[in-house]
Short mmCIF file of C-alpha atoms and ligand atoms in Angstrom, two decimals:
data_model
loop_
_atom_site.label_atom_id
_atom_site.label_comp_id
_atom_site.label_asym_id
_atom_site.label_seq_id
_atom_site.Cartn_x
_atom_site.Cartn_y
_atom_site.Cartn_z
CA UNK A 1 181.40 26.70 -187.88
CA UNK A 2 178.28 27.75 -186.07
CA UNK A 3 178.20 31.32 -184.92
CA UNK A 4 175.51 30.56 -182.39
CA UNK A 5 176.52 27.51 -180.42
CA UNK A 6 175.18 26.52 -177.02
CA UNK A 7 177.04 24.29 -174.59
CA UNK A 8 174.71 22.13 -172.49
CA UNK A 9 176.64 20.94 -169.47
CA UNK A 10 175.28 17.69 -168.12
CA UNK A 11 175.02 17.38 -164.34
CA UNK A 12 173.41 13.95 -164.62
CA UNK A 13 169.89 15.09 -165.44
CA UNK A 14 167.47 12.78 -167.15
CA UNK A 15 166.20 15.53 -169.44
CA UNK A 16 169.43 16.61 -171.13
CA UNK A 17 168.24 15.42 -174.52
CA UNK A 18 164.99 17.30 -174.09
CA UNK A 19 166.90 20.50 -173.43
CA UNK A 20 168.99 19.91 -176.55
CA UNK A 21 165.81 19.25 -178.53
CA UNK A 22 164.17 22.45 -177.37
CA UNK A 23 167.25 24.50 -178.22
CA UNK A 24 167.41 22.93 -181.69
CA UNK A 25 163.70 23.57 -182.18
CA UNK A 26 164.55 27.23 -181.63
CA UNK A 27 166.97 26.86 -184.60
CA UNK A 28 170.06 27.15 -182.44
CA UNK A 29 172.87 24.58 -182.59
CA UNK A 30 173.93 22.96 -179.31
CA UNK A 31 176.13 20.22 -177.89
CA UNK A 32 175.74 18.19 -174.69
CA UNK A 33 178.95 17.62 -172.75
CA UNK A 34 179.72 16.27 -169.26
CA UNK A 35 179.96 18.86 -166.45
CA UNK A 36 183.57 17.77 -165.95
CA UNK A 37 184.58 19.24 -169.33
CA UNK A 38 187.89 21.13 -168.82
CA UNK A 39 187.59 24.90 -168.81
CA UNK A 40 190.20 25.21 -171.58
CA UNK A 41 188.03 23.06 -173.86
CA UNK A 42 185.03 25.23 -173.04
CA UNK A 43 187.00 28.35 -173.72
CA UNK A 44 188.28 27.15 -177.08
CA UNK A 45 185.04 25.44 -178.11
CA UNK A 46 183.49 28.45 -179.78
CA UNK A 47 180.44 28.48 -177.51
CA UNK A 48 178.30 31.55 -177.19
CA UNK A 49 176.01 30.51 -174.33
CA UNK A 50 175.80 27.83 -171.65
CA UNK A 51 172.93 25.84 -170.16
CA UNK A 52 173.31 23.71 -167.03
CA UNK A 53 171.05 20.66 -166.82
CA UNK A 54 169.31 19.36 -163.71
CA UNK A 55 170.65 16.35 -161.84
CA UNK A 56 169.69 13.91 -159.11
CA UNK A 57 172.32 15.02 -156.57
CA UNK A 58 172.16 17.63 -153.86
CA UNK A 59 174.75 20.42 -154.18
CA UNK A 60 175.94 19.64 -150.67
CA UNK A 61 176.65 15.97 -151.30
CA UNK A 62 180.30 15.09 -151.21
CA UNK A 63 180.59 13.93 -154.80
CA UNK A 64 178.02 16.33 -156.17
CA UNK A 65 178.81 17.00 -159.82
CA UNK A 66 180.32 20.39 -160.46
CA UNK A 67 182.12 22.28 -163.15
CA UNK A 68 185.02 24.68 -163.05
CA UNK A 69 183.77 27.92 -161.36
CA UNK A 70 185.87 29.82 -163.91
CA UNK A 71 182.92 29.24 -166.19
CA UNK A 72 181.23 32.28 -164.65
CA UNK A 73 184.16 34.44 -165.72
CA UNK A 74 183.89 33.70 -169.43
CA UNK A 75 181.42 36.51 -170.06
CA UNK A 76 178.89 34.06 -171.55
CA UNK A 77 175.18 34.01 -170.71
CA UNK A 78 174.19 31.07 -168.48
CA UNK A 79 170.84 29.39 -167.90
CA UNK A 80 170.83 26.96 -164.96
CA UNK A 81 167.99 24.47 -164.68
CA UNK A 82 167.01 22.84 -161.34
CA UNK A 83 170.27 21.40 -159.96
CA UNK A 84 172.09 23.63 -162.45
CA UNK A 85 170.33 26.65 -160.93
CA UNK A 86 171.21 25.57 -157.41
CA UNK A 87 174.80 24.94 -158.42
CA UNK A 88 175.05 28.41 -159.88
CA UNK A 89 173.47 30.00 -156.77
CA UNK A 90 175.75 28.15 -154.38
CA UNK A 91 178.94 28.70 -156.41
CA UNK A 92 178.28 32.44 -156.66
CA UNK A 93 177.78 32.82 -152.91
CA UNK A 94 174.09 32.04 -152.31
CA UNK A 95 172.69 29.40 -149.95
CA UNK A 96 170.86 26.18 -150.84
CA UNK A 97 169.06 24.04 -148.28
CA UNK A 98 166.86 20.99 -148.15
CA UNK A 99 163.22 22.11 -148.26
CA UNK A 100 160.68 20.74 -145.79
CA UNK A 101 158.75 18.98 -148.47
CA UNK A 102 159.78 17.69 -151.85
CA UNK A 103 158.09 19.63 -154.60
CA UNK A 104 157.09 17.34 -157.44
CA UNK A 105 154.71 17.68 -160.36
CA UNK A 106 152.76 20.48 -161.96
CA UNK A 107 152.79 23.75 -160.02
CA UNK A 108 151.44 27.28 -160.45
CA UNK A 109 154.04 30.00 -160.88
CA UNK A 110 153.76 33.72 -160.41
CA UNK A 111 156.35 35.29 -162.70
CA UNK A 112 157.83 38.75 -163.08
CA UNK A 113 157.30 39.50 -166.72
CA UNK A 114 159.63 42.45 -166.57
CA UNK A 115 162.35 39.78 -166.75
CA UNK A 116 163.50 38.98 -170.29
CA UNK A 117 162.91 35.30 -169.53
CA UNK A 118 159.15 35.86 -169.15
CA UNK A 119 158.56 39.04 -171.19
CA UNK A 120 155.21 38.97 -172.95
CA UNK A 121 154.03 35.80 -171.18
CA UNK A 122 151.13 35.68 -168.72
CA UNK A 123 152.02 36.50 -165.13
CA UNK A 124 150.65 33.17 -163.93
CA UNK A 125 152.07 30.07 -165.59
CA UNK A 126 152.19 26.39 -164.88
CA UNK A 127 155.45 24.52 -164.61
CA UNK A 128 156.95 21.17 -163.77
CA UNK A 129 158.91 20.98 -160.51
CA UNK A 130 161.01 18.11 -159.24
CA UNK A 131 163.32 19.09 -156.41
CA UNK A 132 164.06 18.64 -152.74
CA UNK A 133 166.59 21.43 -152.24
CA UNK A 134 165.77 25.12 -152.49
CA UNK A 135 167.69 28.32 -152.89
CA UNK A 136 167.14 30.16 -149.60
CA UNK A 137 169.56 33.02 -150.09
CA UNK A 138 170.40 34.59 -153.44
CA UNK A 139 173.96 35.42 -154.46
CA UNK A 140 174.86 39.13 -154.66
CA UNK A 141 173.42 40.78 -157.76
CA UNK A 142 170.58 38.24 -158.19
CA UNK A 143 166.84 38.79 -157.77
CA UNK A 144 163.93 36.38 -157.73
CA UNK A 145 161.79 36.51 -160.88
CA UNK A 146 159.26 33.75 -160.11
CA UNK A 147 157.71 32.08 -157.11
CA UNK A 148 155.42 29.18 -156.40
CA UNK A 149 153.42 28.57 -153.23
CA UNK A 150 156.32 26.80 -151.53
CA UNK A 151 159.29 28.05 -153.52
CA UNK A 152 160.04 31.78 -153.23
CA UNK A 153 163.00 31.61 -155.65
CA UNK A 154 161.52 29.48 -158.42
CA UNK A 155 163.48 31.49 -160.98
CA UNK A 156 166.35 33.95 -160.52
CA UNK A 157 168.37 36.36 -162.61
CA UNK A 158 171.37 38.59 -162.62
CA UNK A 159 170.41 40.55 -165.69
CA UNK A 160 173.61 42.48 -165.86
CA UNK A 161 175.73 39.31 -166.06
CA UNK A 162 173.13 37.48 -168.16
CA UNK A 163 172.87 34.68 -165.59
CA UNK A 164 169.42 33.09 -165.30
CA UNK A 165 168.17 30.08 -163.38
CA UNK A 166 164.94 28.14 -162.98
CA UNK A 167 164.14 25.77 -160.17
CA UNK A 168 161.55 24.16 -162.48
CA UNK A 169 162.10 22.37 -165.79
CA UNK A 170 161.31 24.52 -168.85
CA UNK A 171 162.31 21.64 -171.15
CA UNK A 172 159.42 19.29 -170.29
CA UNK A 173 155.93 19.48 -171.78
CA UNK A 174 154.24 20.09 -168.42
CA UNK A 175 155.84 23.53 -168.38
CA UNK A 176 153.52 24.78 -171.06
CA UNK A 177 155.47 27.96 -171.88
CA UNK A 178 158.84 26.31 -171.31
CA UNK A 179 159.99 26.47 -174.90
CA UNK A 180 159.04 30.15 -174.99
CA UNK A 181 161.28 30.75 -171.97
CA UNK A 182 164.19 28.94 -173.63
CA UNK A 183 163.54 30.92 -176.81
CA UNK A 184 163.65 34.18 -174.84
CA UNK A 185 166.92 33.17 -173.24
CA UNK A 186 168.44 32.36 -176.64
CA UNK A 187 167.04 35.26 -178.66
CA UNK A 188 166.53 38.08 -176.18
CA UNK A 189 169.25 37.40 -173.62
CA UNK A 190 171.94 35.89 -175.87
CA UNK A 191 170.91 37.93 -178.91
CA UNK A 192 170.82 34.91 -181.25
CA UNK A 193 168.98 34.96 -184.57
CA UNK A 194 168.54 31.21 -185.07
CA UNK A 195 170.99 30.09 -187.78
CA UNK A 196 170.44 26.32 -187.40
CA UNK A 197 168.29 25.28 -190.36
CA UNK A 198 168.24 22.06 -192.39
CA UNK A 199 169.03 23.82 -195.65
CA UNK A 200 172.01 25.62 -194.17
CA UNK A 201 173.07 22.36 -192.51
CA UNK A 202 173.13 20.68 -195.93
CA UNK A 203 175.17 23.49 -197.48
CA UNK A 204 177.66 23.45 -194.62
CA UNK A 205 178.06 19.66 -194.57
CA UNK A 206 178.40 19.39 -198.34
CA UNK A 207 181.17 21.97 -198.20
CA UNK A 208 182.90 20.15 -195.31
CA UNK A 209 182.70 16.74 -197.02
CA UNK A 210 184.16 18.16 -200.24
CA UNK A 211 187.03 19.68 -198.28
CA UNK A 212 187.69 16.43 -196.40
CA UNK A 213 187.55 14.13 -199.42
CA UNK A 214 189.12 16.20 -202.19
CA UNK A 215 189.32 14.01 -205.29
CA UNK A 216 189.63 10.73 -203.41
CA UNK A 217 187.13 7.86 -203.25
CA UNK A 218 184.58 6.92 -200.63
CA UNK A 219 182.38 3.96 -199.94
CA UNK A 220 179.34 3.41 -197.80
CA UNK A 221 177.83 0.24 -196.34
CA UNK A 222 174.11 0.74 -196.91
CA UNK A 223 171.70 -1.22 -194.76
CA UNK A 224 168.54 0.34 -196.15
CA UNK A 225 167.84 1.82 -192.73
CA UNK A 226 167.14 5.52 -192.27
CA UNK A 227 170.53 6.65 -190.98
CA UNK A 228 172.83 5.02 -193.51
CA UNK A 229 170.48 5.99 -196.35
CA UNK A 230 170.41 9.66 -195.41
CA UNK A 231 174.19 9.71 -194.83
CA UNK A 232 174.75 8.16 -198.27
CA UNK A 233 172.53 10.65 -200.09
CA UNK A 234 174.14 13.61 -198.32
CA UNK A 235 177.65 12.42 -199.20
CA UNK A 236 176.48 11.74 -202.76
CA UNK A 237 175.19 15.31 -202.98
CA UNK A 238 178.72 16.46 -202.07
CA UNK A 239 180.93 14.20 -204.18
CA UNK A 240 178.67 12.37 -206.67
CA UNK A 241 180.37 9.48 -208.44
CA UNK A 242 183.35 9.44 -206.07
CA UNK A 243 180.99 7.51 -203.74
CA UNK A 244 180.19 3.81 -204.09
CA UNK A 245 177.46 2.21 -201.97
CA UNK A 246 177.54 -1.45 -201.05
CA UNK A 247 174.27 -3.05 -200.02
CA UNK A 248 174.61 -6.54 -198.61
CA UNK A 249 171.32 -8.31 -199.25
CA UNK A 250 171.34 -11.07 -196.65
CA UNK A 251 167.99 -12.47 -197.67
CA UNK A 252 166.61 -11.61 -194.24
CA UNK A 253 164.76 -8.47 -195.34
CA UNK A 254 161.05 -7.89 -195.29
CA UNK A 255 158.99 -8.39 -198.43
CA UNK A 256 160.12 -6.17 -201.36
CA UNK A 257 162.58 -4.29 -199.19
CA UNK A 258 165.76 -5.06 -201.11
CA UNK A 259 164.20 -3.98 -204.40
CA UNK A 260 162.86 -0.77 -202.87
CA UNK A 261 166.29 0.18 -201.60
CA UNK A 262 167.87 -0.60 -204.95
CA UNK A 263 165.28 1.46 -206.82
CA UNK A 264 165.89 4.53 -204.66
CA UNK A 265 169.67 4.54 -204.84
CA UNK A 266 170.30 3.16 -208.28
CA UNK A 267 167.44 4.66 -210.24
CA UNK A 268 166.35 7.77 -208.38
CA UNK A 269 169.79 8.98 -207.30
CA UNK A 270 171.87 7.25 -210.02
CA UNK A 271 174.52 6.23 -207.52
CA UNK A 272 177.30 3.70 -207.95
CA UNK A 273 175.39 0.97 -206.20
CA UNK A 274 176.51 -2.60 -205.65
CA UNK A 275 173.89 -5.06 -204.41
CA UNK A 276 175.55 -8.18 -203.11
CA UNK A 277 173.19 -11.13 -203.20
CA UNK A 278 174.38 -13.13 -200.21
CA UNK A 279 171.21 -15.01 -199.30
CA UNK A 280 172.76 -18.44 -199.84
CA UNK A 281 175.76 -17.65 -197.67
CA UNK A 282 173.61 -16.42 -194.82
CA UNK A 283 171.23 -19.36 -195.00
CA UNK A 284 174.15 -21.76 -195.01
CA UNK A 285 175.68 -20.01 -191.99
CA UNK A 286 172.38 -20.27 -190.15
CA UNK A 287 171.81 -23.93 -190.91
CA UNK A 288 171.36 -26.05 -187.79
CA UNK A 289 171.53 -23.04 -185.43
CA UNK A 290 168.71 -22.61 -182.93
CA UNK A 291 170.15 -20.52 -180.14
CA UNK A 292 169.37 -16.79 -180.60
CA UNK A 293 172.85 -15.62 -179.64
CA UNK A 294 174.50 -18.17 -181.94
CA UNK A 295 172.25 -16.99 -184.76
CA UNK A 296 173.08 -13.33 -184.15
CA UNK A 297 176.76 -14.14 -184.10
CA UNK A 298 176.60 -16.16 -187.30
CA UNK A 299 174.76 -13.36 -189.08
CA UNK A 300 177.26 -10.77 -187.81
CA UNK A 301 180.27 -12.81 -188.84
CA UNK A 302 178.89 -13.65 -192.26
CA UNK A 303 178.21 -9.98 -192.81
CA UNK A 304 181.82 -9.18 -192.09
CA UNK A 305 183.13 -11.92 -194.39
CA UNK A 306 180.88 -10.83 -197.27
CA UNK A 307 181.87 -7.25 -196.73
CA UNK A 308 185.56 -8.05 -196.67
CA UNK A 309 185.28 -9.68 -200.07
CA UNK A 310 183.56 -6.56 -201.43
CA UNK A 311 186.01 -4.16 -199.83
CA UNK A 312 188.82 -6.00 -201.57
CA UNK A 313 187.32 -4.68 -204.81
CA UNK A 314 187.10 -1.17 -203.38
CA UNK A 315 190.70 -0.97 -202.28
CA UNK A 316 191.21 2.43 -203.81
CA UNK A 317 188.73 3.99 -201.37
CA UNK A 318 190.15 6.08 -198.54
CA UNK A 319 186.96 6.91 -196.69
CA UNK A 320 184.03 5.05 -195.17
CA UNK A 321 180.64 6.72 -194.58
CA UNK A 322 178.84 5.80 -191.36
CA UNK A 323 175.35 6.80 -190.30
CA UNK A 324 176.27 7.51 -186.68
CA UNK A 325 173.71 9.87 -185.14
CA UNK A 326 173.86 12.10 -182.08
CA UNK A 327 172.21 9.73 -179.56
CA UNK A 328 174.90 7.14 -180.51
CA UNK A 329 177.53 9.73 -179.67
CA UNK A 330 175.92 10.63 -176.35
CA UNK A 331 175.40 6.95 -175.48
CA UNK A 332 178.92 5.93 -176.24
CA UNK A 333 179.96 8.60 -173.74
CA UNK A 334 179.87 5.82 -171.17
CA UNK A 335 177.87 3.57 -168.95
CA UNK A 336 175.71 0.59 -169.79
CA UNK A 337 174.25 2.20 -172.86
CA UNK A 338 177.43 1.57 -174.79
CA UNK A 339 177.39 -2.11 -173.90
CA UNK A 340 173.79 -2.55 -175.01
CA UNK A 341 174.66 -0.89 -178.28
CA UNK A 342 177.65 -3.06 -179.12
CA UNK A 343 175.56 -6.13 -178.43
CA UNK A 344 173.04 -4.91 -180.95
CA UNK A 345 175.53 -3.70 -183.45
CA UNK A 346 175.38 -6.63 -185.79
CA UNK A 347 175.99 -4.77 -189.00
CA UNK A 348 179.55 -4.19 -187.77
CA UNK A 349 182.52 -3.99 -190.09
CA UNK A 350 185.82 -5.86 -189.96
CA UNK A 351 188.06 -4.40 -187.28
CA UNK A 352 191.21 -4.34 -189.34
CA UNK A 353 189.83 -2.02 -192.00
CA UNK A 354 191.68 1.24 -192.05
CA UNK A 355 189.51 3.94 -193.47
CA UNK A 356 188.99 7.49 -192.41
CA UNK A 357 185.42 7.96 -191.28
CA UNK A 358 182.87 10.37 -192.66
CA UNK A 359 180.01 10.72 -190.19
CA UNK A 360 177.89 13.58 -191.47
CA UNK A 361 174.91 12.94 -189.16
CA UNK A 362 176.71 12.79 -185.89
CA UNK A 363 175.26 16.03 -184.59
CA UNK A 364 171.63 15.18 -185.45
CA UNK A 365 168.75 13.58 -183.58
CA UNK A 366 166.67 10.89 -185.26
CA UNK A 367 163.81 13.17 -186.22
CA UNK A 368 166.29 15.71 -187.58
CA UNK A 369 167.80 12.92 -189.70
CA UNK A 370 164.31 12.18 -191.05
CA UNK A 371 163.74 15.86 -191.79
CA UNK A 372 167.07 16.03 -193.57
CA UNK A 373 166.20 12.89 -195.56
CA UNK A 374 162.97 14.46 -196.80
CA UNK A 375 164.77 17.69 -197.64
CA UNK A 376 167.27 15.65 -199.70
CA UNK A 377 164.39 14.12 -201.66
CA UNK A 378 164.51 10.58 -200.25
CA UNK A 379 161.04 8.97 -200.48
CA UNK A 380 158.92 8.97 -197.36
CA UNK A 381 158.57 5.20 -197.26
CA UNK A 382 162.32 4.98 -196.64
CA UNK A 383 162.74 8.02 -194.40
CA UNK A 384 159.81 7.20 -192.13
CA UNK A 385 160.57 3.48 -191.96
CA UNK A 386 160.29 1.83 -188.55
CA UNK A 387 163.51 0.50 -187.04
CA UNK A 388 164.57 -2.93 -188.25
CA UNK A 389 167.18 -5.01 -186.41
CA UNK A 390 170.54 -5.71 -188.07
CA UNK A 391 169.95 -9.52 -188.07
CA UNK A 392 166.61 -8.90 -189.78
CA UNK A 393 164.04 -11.66 -190.02
CA UNK A 394 166.74 -14.08 -188.88
CA UNK A 395 165.68 -13.33 -185.31
CA UNK A 396 161.95 -13.22 -186.11
CA UNK A 397 161.88 -16.78 -187.39
CA UNK A 398 162.33 -18.46 -184.03
CA UNK A 399 164.72 -21.39 -183.82
CA UNK A 400 166.23 -22.71 -187.01
CA UNK A 401 165.88 -20.47 -190.03
CA UNK A 402 165.01 -21.72 -193.50
CA UNK A 403 164.09 -20.04 -196.76
CA UNK A 404 160.63 -21.59 -196.56
CA UNK A 405 159.97 -20.17 -193.11
CA UNK A 406 161.36 -16.77 -194.08
CA UNK A 407 158.96 -16.64 -197.03
CA UNK A 408 155.99 -17.51 -194.80
CA UNK A 409 156.97 -14.82 -192.34
CA UNK A 410 157.51 -12.25 -195.10
CA UNK A 411 153.96 -12.77 -196.38
CA UNK A 412 152.38 -12.69 -192.92
CA UNK A 413 154.39 -9.63 -191.88
CA UNK A 414 153.39 -7.85 -195.07
CA UNK A 415 149.70 -8.41 -194.37
CA UNK A 416 150.12 -7.11 -190.83
CA UNK A 417 151.93 -4.00 -192.06
CA UNK A 418 149.35 -3.41 -194.76
CA UNK A 419 146.47 -3.54 -192.26
CA UNK A 420 148.29 -1.32 -189.75
CA UNK A 421 148.82 1.27 -192.49
CA UNK A 422 145.20 0.97 -193.65
CA UNK A 423 144.07 1.66 -190.08
CA UNK A 424 146.28 4.79 -190.09
CA UNK A 425 148.39 3.53 -187.20
CA UNK A 426 151.76 3.22 -188.93
CA UNK A 427 153.09 6.61 -187.76
CA UNK A 428 151.78 6.20 -184.26
CA UNK A 429 153.37 2.87 -183.38
CA UNK A 430 157.03 2.57 -182.44
CA UNK A 431 157.42 -0.83 -184.05
CA UNK A 432 155.14 -3.60 -185.33
CA UNK A 433 155.99 -6.93 -186.88
CA UNK A 434 155.18 -10.62 -187.04
CA UNK A 435 157.14 -13.48 -185.48
CA UNK A 436 157.04 -17.03 -186.80
CA UNK A 437 157.27 -19.38 -183.83
CA UNK A 438 158.42 -22.98 -183.86
CA UNK A 439 155.20 -24.06 -182.21
CA UNK A 440 152.66 -26.02 -184.21
CA UNK A 441 149.12 -26.57 -183.11
CA UNK A 442 146.06 -28.47 -184.21
CA UNK A 443 143.33 -26.69 -186.09
CA UNK A 444 140.38 -27.43 -188.29
CA UNK A 445 140.32 -26.15 -191.86
CA UNK A 446 137.22 -26.94 -193.91
CA UNK A 447 136.52 -30.51 -192.89
CA UNK A 448 140.08 -31.50 -192.26
CA UNK A 449 142.55 -31.39 -189.44
CA UNK A 450 145.54 -29.04 -189.72
CA UNK A 451 148.78 -29.06 -187.78
CA UNK A 452 150.52 -25.82 -188.66
CA UNK A 453 152.61 -22.93 -187.34
CA UNK A 454 151.69 -20.41 -184.71
CA UNK A 455 152.29 -16.78 -185.73
CA UNK A 456 152.69 -14.02 -183.16
CA UNK A 457 151.97 -10.35 -183.82
CA UNK A 458 153.86 -7.69 -181.89
CA UNK A 459 153.15 -3.95 -181.83
CA UNK A 460 154.63 -1.53 -179.32
CA UNK A 461 154.49 2.12 -178.44
CA UNK A 462 157.79 3.56 -177.34
CA UNK A 463 159.84 6.74 -177.40
CA UNK A 464 163.32 5.41 -176.85
CA UNK A 465 163.07 1.61 -177.42
CA UNK A 466 164.59 1.08 -173.97
CA UNK A 467 161.12 0.62 -172.53
CA UNK A 468 157.92 -0.07 -174.46
CA UNK A 469 154.23 -0.72 -173.91
CA UNK A 470 152.35 -3.22 -176.02
CA UNK A 471 149.96 -1.31 -178.25
CA UNK A 472 146.24 -1.64 -177.57
CA UNK A 473 145.31 -2.47 -181.14
CA UNK A 474 141.62 -2.59 -181.99
CA UNK A 475 140.15 -6.13 -181.91
CA UNK A 476 138.67 -5.61 -185.38
CA UNK A 477 142.14 -4.97 -186.76
CA UNK A 478 143.58 -8.07 -185.09
CA UNK A 479 140.62 -10.06 -186.38
CA UNK A 480 141.22 -8.90 -189.96
CA UNK A 481 144.94 -9.67 -189.83
CA UNK A 482 144.35 -13.10 -188.32
CA UNK A 483 141.78 -14.07 -190.97
CA UNK A 484 143.90 -12.77 -193.83
CA UNK A 485 147.08 -14.49 -192.62
CA UNK A 486 145.37 -17.86 -192.25
CA UNK A 487 143.56 -17.60 -195.58
CA UNK A 488 146.31 -16.07 -197.69
CA UNK A 489 149.60 -17.42 -196.35
CA UNK A 490 149.05 -21.13 -195.71
CA UNK A 491 150.89 -23.32 -193.18
CA UNK A 492 149.86 -20.95 -190.40
CA UNK A 493 146.67 -21.92 -188.59
CA UNK A 494 146.79 -19.84 -185.40
CA UNK A 495 147.61 -16.18 -184.69
CA UNK A 496 148.28 -14.69 -181.25
CA UNK A 497 148.94 -11.12 -180.11
CA UNK A 498 151.81 -10.40 -177.74
CA UNK A 499 150.52 -8.42 -174.73
CA UNK A 500 153.82 -8.03 -172.88
CA UNK A 501 155.57 -4.74 -172.31
CA UNK A 502 159.30 -4.09 -172.05
CA UNK A 503 160.50 -4.79 -169.44
CA UNK A 504 160.02 -7.64 -168.63
CA UNK A 505 159.98 -8.74 -172.28
CA UNK A 506 162.22 -7.26 -174.95
CA UNK A 507 160.72 -5.89 -178.15
CA UNK A 508 162.16 -8.64 -180.33
CA UNK A 509 161.54 -12.26 -179.37
CA UNK A 510 165.13 -13.37 -179.82
P1 XMP B 1 164.96 -5.25 -177.89
O1 XMP B 1 164.54 -6.52 -178.53
O2 XMP B 1 166.32 -5.35 -177.24
O3 XMP B 1 165.10 -4.20 -179.07
O4 XMP B 1 163.93 -4.71 -176.94
C1 XMP B 1 165.20 -2.83 -178.93
C2 XMP B 1 165.32 -2.22 -180.31
O5 XMP B 1 166.54 -2.65 -180.92
C3 XMP B 1 166.28 -3.34 -182.13
N1 XMP B 1 167.25 -4.45 -182.21
C4 XMP B 1 168.36 -4.40 -182.95
N2 XMP B 1 168.86 -3.44 -183.78
N3 XMP B 1 170.71 -4.81 -184.28
C5 XMP B 1 170.01 -3.67 -184.45
O6 XMP B 1 170.46 -2.82 -185.23
C6 XMP B 1 170.29 -5.83 -183.46
O7 XMP B 1 170.95 -6.84 -183.32
C7 XMP B 1 169.05 -5.60 -182.78
N4 XMP B 1 168.34 -6.34 -181.90
C8 XMP B 1 167.23 -5.60 -181.56
C9 XMP B 1 164.85 -3.81 -182.01
O8 XMP B 1 164.26 -4.03 -183.29
C10 XMP B 1 164.23 -2.66 -181.25
O9 XMP B 1 163.96 -1.57 -182.12
#
């Protein structure tokens, strides 16, 4: 149990994750829940403070999102942001109206640094505003604690009740002291000390896993990706040899990847580790298939069949470890995001398996998972690895897949990765990889004619992988990769660079 636990109520704002991030960066645990969360659940949820997010609606719209007004009777401190601030003002008897002009972008604020929210900060600060409505009349007991040129109530407080609100967004970078304001709310208003630390997280989770599992057995489907690797090591820390990891090697990994994964889990952590060499089965399943969706399906189904056969041998296991992380939990809360996810979720498991789940990462963000991985002693090359799709190189060899083509791609991709790392760009790019196309073209090698494959290079910058910009790689780097690929790999005589962003393209080619 967390003693300091913040409830972030989501009114539909696009920055809810940023708020959660900022709170976590202040070493305070938090959870994002929909504004419609029943008051009983809030009451029994063990929360010690509440933050309302912004949202696109106007508080006077008919279906404007709202929460149970009882929330203001719980005796908990509240911080309302943008719409959340307006909602609080209106619900407690103030007045909100459409302003003459929409206020958008960076603005100067004059703040009252007698208020605990701004104590010790400069009296003039910049902030990020994005709103059309304004609070024109404050509820009883509230005073204004900040104003901008056009917004007289840019921040408000009822210090006695510990209710605070900002018309601007403290969670975005443009509000340069925003994190300081959130920190003041958490530490000075709520009286928190900051008990959310990776080391205490490990201790708590280890304890919880031991309690859940007792002396029973657990298995984990390892993909070699960051999330399942970190989950496996954490569970191993808790229950040691009661855990068995199964790593299905589908032969669609990048160069050396399977061996690297095996070395970490088998040698470094001495885990019960089963590597299933299923390359033949996957290649057979892919034979004759050219359509991307058919290929994805074949890979997914083969994975399930191979896994079923393994699970048969692990019948005495009661639990399954999954590397679900917090954004998966938020996304599966509804909407299109969930659909996109299931489409991508190729490493799925047979539906009729009845295991209890252990999901030790489900309250963490990706970068927290990486931090945890490093703290657990997992090597950087695994923890900092770029995302890799479930179907692996099977969707980066375009059209029909063969062992020969996979080997060509593995070599070319390795050269590209090596040069990206040598240029110091590996941490900066969201994803970078090579694609072996089906296209052949004519070239001249030495004195002879060649008729070989066309290789495409792809590198993107992205924060969330939902949208992405193609990376502006230096020409010298592209030149070096192109020369090396053609000289060292063979059967590739032309290299192109993909200059399309997402949308309209996707990151992968298939
Ligand atoms: P797209 O190609 O849709 O990819 O722009 C977005 C991100 O998702 C990854 N991706 C997958 N991940 N299973 C996965 O686990 C899949 O089937 C899959 N397909 C794409 C892709 O590498 C990128 O990071």
